[in-house]
Amino acid sequence: MYRLRTHLPWFSASAGELSTLAMLSHPVAKRHAATIWEATKHGGGITRAYERFVLGSVVDEAVSKLKAARTRAEWDRYTPIGISACTPVLERIKAHLENIFVESVVPARHESASESDKADDLRRNAVDAARPYGRVEDVFEKVWLGGGGGLEGV
């Protein structure tokens, strides 16, 4: 297992390939898997928003999510990192939707422009990370930007 690094071109492997390798080697060599995971986080092959999002987690958490997702046939089109990202991405979307609901019900307090910009950036990151998972990001974006109008058919 220790010679695997010499055979894998880390400089050209994608984040999906490296994270898959880390998850596959985790049961056998946890320390080596953690090294690969760290190299994936700091490598330049991270291209998708959900990859940047999930690589903040630890290998153990990703492996447990992957094992739980194995029973679902609809996950076949995703890489292991995509499966690992789904739950935290959807939880983030849910939290943003809860905040939007509260803001629409409770009278708004005055917040600074920087706080508003930061909240918008966090919501935009959540929308970008959720794009591969279907229509949920479309619904969230409509609620966020459009104030909830026109969602009857969703």
PDB file of C-alpha atoms in Angstrom:
ATOM      1  CA  MET A   1       0.000   0.000   0.000  1.00  0.00           C
ATOM      2  CA  TYR A   2       2.849   2.398   0.755  1.00  0.00           C
ATOM      3  CA  ARG A   3       4.070   2.147  -2.869  1.00  0.00           C
ATOM      4  CA  LEU A   4       0.709   3.205  -4.261  1.00  0.00           C
ATOM      5  CA  ARG A   5       1.762   6.841  -4.231  1.00  0.00           C
ATOM      6  CA  THR A   6       4.552   6.154  -6.723  1.00  0.00           C
ATOM      7  CA  HIS A   7       2.090   4.611  -9.179  1.00  0.00           C
ATOM      8  CA  LEU A   8      -0.649   7.210  -8.915  1.00  0.00           C
ATOM      9  CA  PRO A   9       0.007  10.509 -10.697  1.00  0.00           C
ATOM     10  CA  TRP A  10      -1.331  12.777  -7.933  1.00  0.00           C
ATOM     11  CA  PHE A  11      -0.558  15.854  -9.978  1.00  0.00           C
ATOM     12  CA  SER A  12      -3.001  14.792 -12.709  1.00  0.00           C
ATOM     13  CA  ALA A  13      -5.636  12.845 -10.762  1.00  0.00           C
ATOM     14  CA  SER A  14      -8.979  14.528 -10.159  1.00  0.00           C
ATOM     15  CA  ALA A  15     -10.407  15.187  -6.722  1.00  0.00           C
ATOM     16  CA  GLY A  16     -12.978  12.456  -7.391  1.00  0.00           C
ATOM     17  CA  GLU A  17     -10.266   9.897  -8.195  1.00  0.00           C
ATOM     18  CA  LEU A  18      -8.117  10.803  -5.205  1.00  0.00           C
ATOM     19  CA  SER A  19     -11.031  10.828  -2.776  1.00  0.00           C
ATOM     20  CA  THR A  20     -12.193   7.465  -4.142  1.00  0.00           C
ATOM     21  CA  LEU A  21      -8.695   6.088  -3.567  1.00  0.00           C
ATOM     22  CA  ALA A  22      -8.683   7.493  -0.026  1.00  0.00           C
ATOM     23  CA  MET A  23     -12.041   5.890   0.751  1.00  0.00           C
ATOM     24  CA  LEU A  24     -11.021   2.545  -0.749  1.00  0.00           C
ATOM     25  CA  SER A  25      -7.744   2.443   1.167  1.00  0.00           C
ATOM     26  CA  HIS A  26      -9.329   3.633   4.437  1.00  0.00           C
ATOM     27  CA  PRO A  27     -10.297   0.186   5.826  1.00  0.00           C
ATOM     28  CA  VAL A  28      -6.771  -1.139   5.198  1.00  0.00           C
ATOM     29  CA  ALA A  29      -4.533   1.862   5.815  1.00  0.00           C
ATOM     30  CA  LYS A  30      -6.218   4.717   7.652  1.00  0.00           C
ATOM     31  CA  ARG A  31      -3.083   6.829   7.910  1.00  0.00           C
ATOM     32  CA  HIS A  32      -2.363   6.494   4.190  1.00  0.00           C
ATOM     33  CA  ALA A  33      -5.989   7.332   3.389  1.00  0.00           C
ATOM     34  CA  ALA A  34      -5.734  10.470   5.518  1.00  0.00           C
ATOM     35  CA  THR A  35      -2.573  11.483   3.629  1.00  0.00           C
ATOM     36  CA  ILE A  36      -4.328  11.048   0.285  1.00  0.00           C
ATOM     37  CA  TRP A  37      -7.351  12.955   1.612  1.00  0.00           C
ATOM     38  CA  GLU A  38      -5.143  15.874   2.687  1.00  0.00           C
ATOM     39  CA  ALA A  39      -3.378  15.870  -0.695  1.00  0.00           C
ATOM     40  CA  THR A  40      -6.786  15.973  -2.370  1.00  0.00           C
ATOM     41  CA  LYS A  41      -7.872  18.946  -0.264  1.00  0.00           C
ATOM     42  CA  HIS A  42      -4.753  20.926  -1.127  1.00  0.00           C
ATOM     43  CA  GLY A  43      -4.416  19.776  -4.745  1.00  0.00           C
ATOM     44  CA  GLY A  44      -5.402  21.743  -7.792  1.00  0.00           C
ATOM     45  CA  GLY A  45      -7.796  19.117  -9.168  1.00  0.00           C
ATOM     46  CA  ILE A  46     -10.807  20.392  -7.238  1.00  0.00           C
ATOM     47  CA  THR A  47     -13.174  21.776  -9.843  1.00  0.00           C
ATOM     48  CA  ARG A  48     -16.706  21.335  -8.541  1.00  0.00           C
ATOM     49  CA  ALA A  49     -18.320  23.319  -5.757  1.00  0.00           C
ATOM     50  CA  TYR A  50     -19.504  20.173  -3.965  1.00  0.00           C
ATOM     51  CA  GLU A  51     -15.930  18.800  -4.018  1.00  0.00           C
ATOM     52  CA  ARG A  52     -14.623  21.913  -2.263  1.00  0.00           C
ATOM     53  CA  PHE A  53     -17.514  21.656   0.189  1.00  0.00           C
ATOM     54  CA  VAL A  54     -17.085  18.008   1.178  1.00  0.00           C
ATOM     55  CA  LEU A  55     -13.294  17.939   1.333  1.00  0.00           C
ATOM     56  CA  GLY A  56     -13.596  19.860   4.569  1.00  0.00           C
ATOM     57  CA  SER A  57     -14.881  16.667   6.204  1.00  0.00           C
ATOM     58  CA  VAL A  58     -12.803  13.815   7.485  1.00  0.00           C
ATOM     59  CA  VAL A  59     -12.305  10.434   5.857  1.00  0.00           C
ATOM     60  CA  ASP A  60     -14.234   8.498   8.525  1.00  0.00           C
ATOM     61  CA  GLU A  61     -17.350  10.592   8.018  1.00  0.00           C
ATOM     62  CA  ALA A  62     -17.160  10.254   4.232  1.00  0.00           C
ATOM     63  CA  VAL A  63     -16.739   6.475   4.394  1.00  0.00           C
ATOM     64  CA  SER A  64     -19.756   6.078   6.703  1.00  0.00           C
ATOM     65  CA  LYS A  65     -21.921   8.187   4.369  1.00  0.00           C
ATOM     66  CA  LEU A  66     -20.756   6.171   1.389  1.00  0.00           C
ATOM     67  CA  LYS A  67     -21.663   2.893   3.112  1.00  0.00           C
ATOM     68  CA  ALA A  68     -25.125   4.230   3.947  1.00  0.00           C
ATOM     69  CA  ALA A  69     -25.688   5.390   0.364  1.00  0.00           C
ATOM     70  CA  ARG A  70     -24.777   2.050  -1.233  1.00  0.00           C
ATOM     71  CA  THR A  71     -28.377   0.884  -0.976  1.00  0.00           C
ATOM     72  CA  ARG A  72     -29.722   3.607  -3.268  1.00  0.00           C
ATOM     73  CA  ALA A  73     -29.653   2.849  -6.992  1.00  0.00           C
ATOM     74  CA  GLU A  74     -29.915   6.529  -7.966  1.00  0.00           C
ATOM     75  CA  TRP A  75     -26.404   7.162  -6.599  1.00  0.00           C
ATOM     76  CA  ASP A  76     -24.764   5.183  -9.402  1.00  0.00           C
ATOM     77  CA  ARG A  77     -24.050   8.304 -11.464  1.00  0.00           C
ATOM     78  CA  TYR A  78     -22.101  10.037  -8.669  1.00  0.00           C
ATOM     79  CA  THR A  79     -18.529   9.555  -7.518  1.00  0.00           C
ATOM     80  CA  PRO A  80     -17.971   8.703  -3.846  1.00  0.00           C
ATOM     81  CA  ILE A  81     -17.153  12.344  -3.131  1.00  0.00           C
ATOM     82  CA  GLY A  82     -20.450  13.356  -4.748  1.00  0.00           C
ATOM     83  CA  ILE A  83     -22.356  10.939  -2.524  1.00  0.00           C
ATOM     84  CA  SER A  84     -20.487  12.188   0.539  1.00  0.00           C
ATOM     85  CA  ALA A  85     -21.328  15.790  -0.303  1.00  0.00           C
ATOM     86  CA  CYS A  86     -25.063  15.281  -0.760  1.00  0.00           C
ATOM     87  CA  THR A  87     -26.134  15.180   2.891  1.00  0.00           C
ATOM     88  CA  PRO A  88     -24.167  18.214   4.130  1.00  0.00           C
ATOM     89  CA  VAL A  89     -25.091  20.219   1.020  1.00  0.00           C
ATOM     90  CA  LEU A  90     -28.792  19.496   1.489  1.00  0.00           C
ATOM     91  CA  GLU A  91     -28.513  20.280   5.212  1.00  0.00           C
ATOM     92  CA  ARG A  92     -26.960  23.641   4.323  1.00  0.00           C
ATOM     93  CA  ILE A  93     -29.783  24.356   1.843  1.00  0.00           C
ATOM     94  CA  LYS A  94     -32.331  23.445   4.542  1.00  0.00           C
ATOM     95  CA  ALA A  95     -30.683  25.824   7.028  1.00  0.00           C
ATOM     96  CA  HIS A  96     -30.748  28.655   4.492  1.00  0.00           C
ATOM     97  CA  LEU A  97     -34.419  27.981   3.725  1.00  0.00           C
ATOM     98  CA  GLU A  98     -35.202  28.071   7.449  1.00  0.00           C
ATOM     99  CA  ASN A  99     -33.456  31.437   7.729  1.00  0.00           C
ATOM    100  CA  ILE A 100     -35.350  32.813   4.730  1.00  0.00           C
ATOM    101  CA  PHE A 101     -38.624  31.671   6.300  1.00  0.00           C
ATOM    102  CA  VAL A 102     -37.812  33.301   9.633  1.00  0.00           C
ATOM    103  CA  GLU A 103     -36.741  36.516   7.877  1.00  0.00           C
ATOM    104  CA  SER A 104     -40.043  36.599   5.995  1.00  0.00           C
ATOM    105  CA  VAL A 105     -42.149  36.106   9.153  1.00  0.00           C
ATOM    106  CA  VAL A 106     -40.253  38.098  11.779  1.00  0.00           C
ATOM    107  CA  PRO A 107     -39.776  41.827  11.150  1.00  0.00           C
ATOM    108  CA  ALA A 108     -36.331  42.394   9.714  1.00  0.00           C
ATOM    109  CA  ARG A 109     -33.669  43.898  11.905  1.00  0.00           C
ATOM    110  CA  HIS A 110     -31.247  46.330  10.353  1.00  0.00           C
ATOM    111  CA  GLU A 111     -28.065  44.543   9.296  1.00  0.00           C
ATOM    112  CA  SER A 112     -24.947  45.990   7.765  1.00  0.00           C
ATOM    113  CA  ALA A 113     -24.156  45.628   4.077  1.00  0.00           C
ATOM    114  CA  SER A 114     -21.192  43.369   4.845  1.00  0.00           C
ATOM    115  CA  GLU A 115     -23.404  40.949   6.826  1.00  0.00           C
ATOM    116  CA  SER A 116     -25.898  40.883   3.982  1.00  0.00           C
ATOM    117  CA  ASP A 117     -23.149  40.282   1.403  1.00  0.00           C
ATOM    118  CA  LYS A 118     -21.689  37.478   3.521  1.00  0.00           C
ATOM    119  CA  ALA A 119     -25.105  35.795   3.811  1.00  0.00           C
ATOM    120  CA  ASP A 120     -25.601  36.134   0.047  1.00  0.00           C
ATOM    121  CA  ASP A 121     -22.176  34.586  -0.600  1.00  0.00           C
ATOM    122  CA  LEU A 122     -22.984  31.647   1.694  1.00  0.00           C
ATOM    123  CA  ARG A 123     -26.311  31.108  -0.062  1.00  0.00           C
ATOM    124  CA  ARG A 124     -24.682  31.330  -3.513  1.00  0.00           C
ATOM    125  CA  ASN A 125     -22.082  28.725  -2.451  1.00  0.00           C
ATOM    126  CA  ALA A 126     -24.880  26.443  -1.239  1.00  0.00           C
ATOM    127  CA  VAL A 127     -26.740  26.809  -4.554  1.00  0.00           C
ATOM    128  CA  ASP A 128     -23.580  26.061  -6.544  1.00  0.00           C
ATOM    129  CA  ALA A 129     -22.795  23.006  -4.410  1.00  0.00           C
ATOM    130  CA  ALA A 130     -26.359  21.657  -4.801  1.00  0.00           C
ATOM    131  CA  ARG A 131     -26.532  21.944  -8.617  1.00  0.00           C
ATOM    132  CA  PRO A 132     -25.551  18.313  -9.346  1.00  0.00           C
ATOM    133  CA  TYR A 133     -28.328  16.991  -7.091  1.00  0.00           C
ATOM    134  CA  GLY A 134     -31.298  18.031  -9.182  1.00  0.00           C
ATOM    135  CA  ARG A 135     -34.108  20.496  -8.720  1.00  0.00           C
ATOM    136  CA  VAL A 136     -33.560  21.327  -5.052  1.00  0.00           C
ATOM    137  CA  GLU A 137     -31.148  24.132  -5.868  1.00  0.00           C
ATOM    138  CA  ASP A 138     -33.593  25.575  -8.420  1.00  0.00           C
ATOM    139  CA  VAL A 139     -36.336  25.724  -5.786  1.00  0.00           C
ATOM    140  CA  PHE A 140     -33.992  27.274  -3.227  1.00  0.00           C
ATOM    141  CA  GLU A 141     -32.760  29.855  -5.717  1.00  0.00           C
ATOM    142  CA  LYS A 142     -36.345  30.798  -6.654  1.00  0.00           C
ATOM    143  CA  VAL A 143     -37.289  31.228  -2.988  1.00  0.00           C
ATOM    144  CA  TRP A 144     -34.131  33.174  -2.216  1.00  0.00           C
ATOM    145  CA  LEU A 145     -34.103  35.517  -5.202  1.00  0.00           C
ATOM    146  CA  GLY A 146     -37.772  35.661  -6.085  1.00  0.00           C
ATOM    147  CA  GLY A 147     -39.355  35.822  -2.682  1.00  0.00           C
ATOM    148  CA  GLY A 148     -41.151  32.496  -3.139  1.00  0.00           C
ATOM    149  CA  GLY A 149     -43.544  33.520  -5.888  1.00  0.00           C
ATOM    150  CA  GLY A 150     -44.285  31.120  -8.704  1.00  0.00           C
ATOM    151  CA  LEU A 151     -43.501  27.909  -6.844  1.00  0.00           C
ATOM    152  CA  GLU A 152     -46.940  26.354  -7.184  1.00  0.00           C
ATOM    153  CA  GLY A 153     -45.779  23.760  -9.727  1.00  0.00           C
ATOM    154  CA  VAL A 154     -42.767  22.640  -7.714  1.00  0.00           C
TER     155      VAL A 154
END
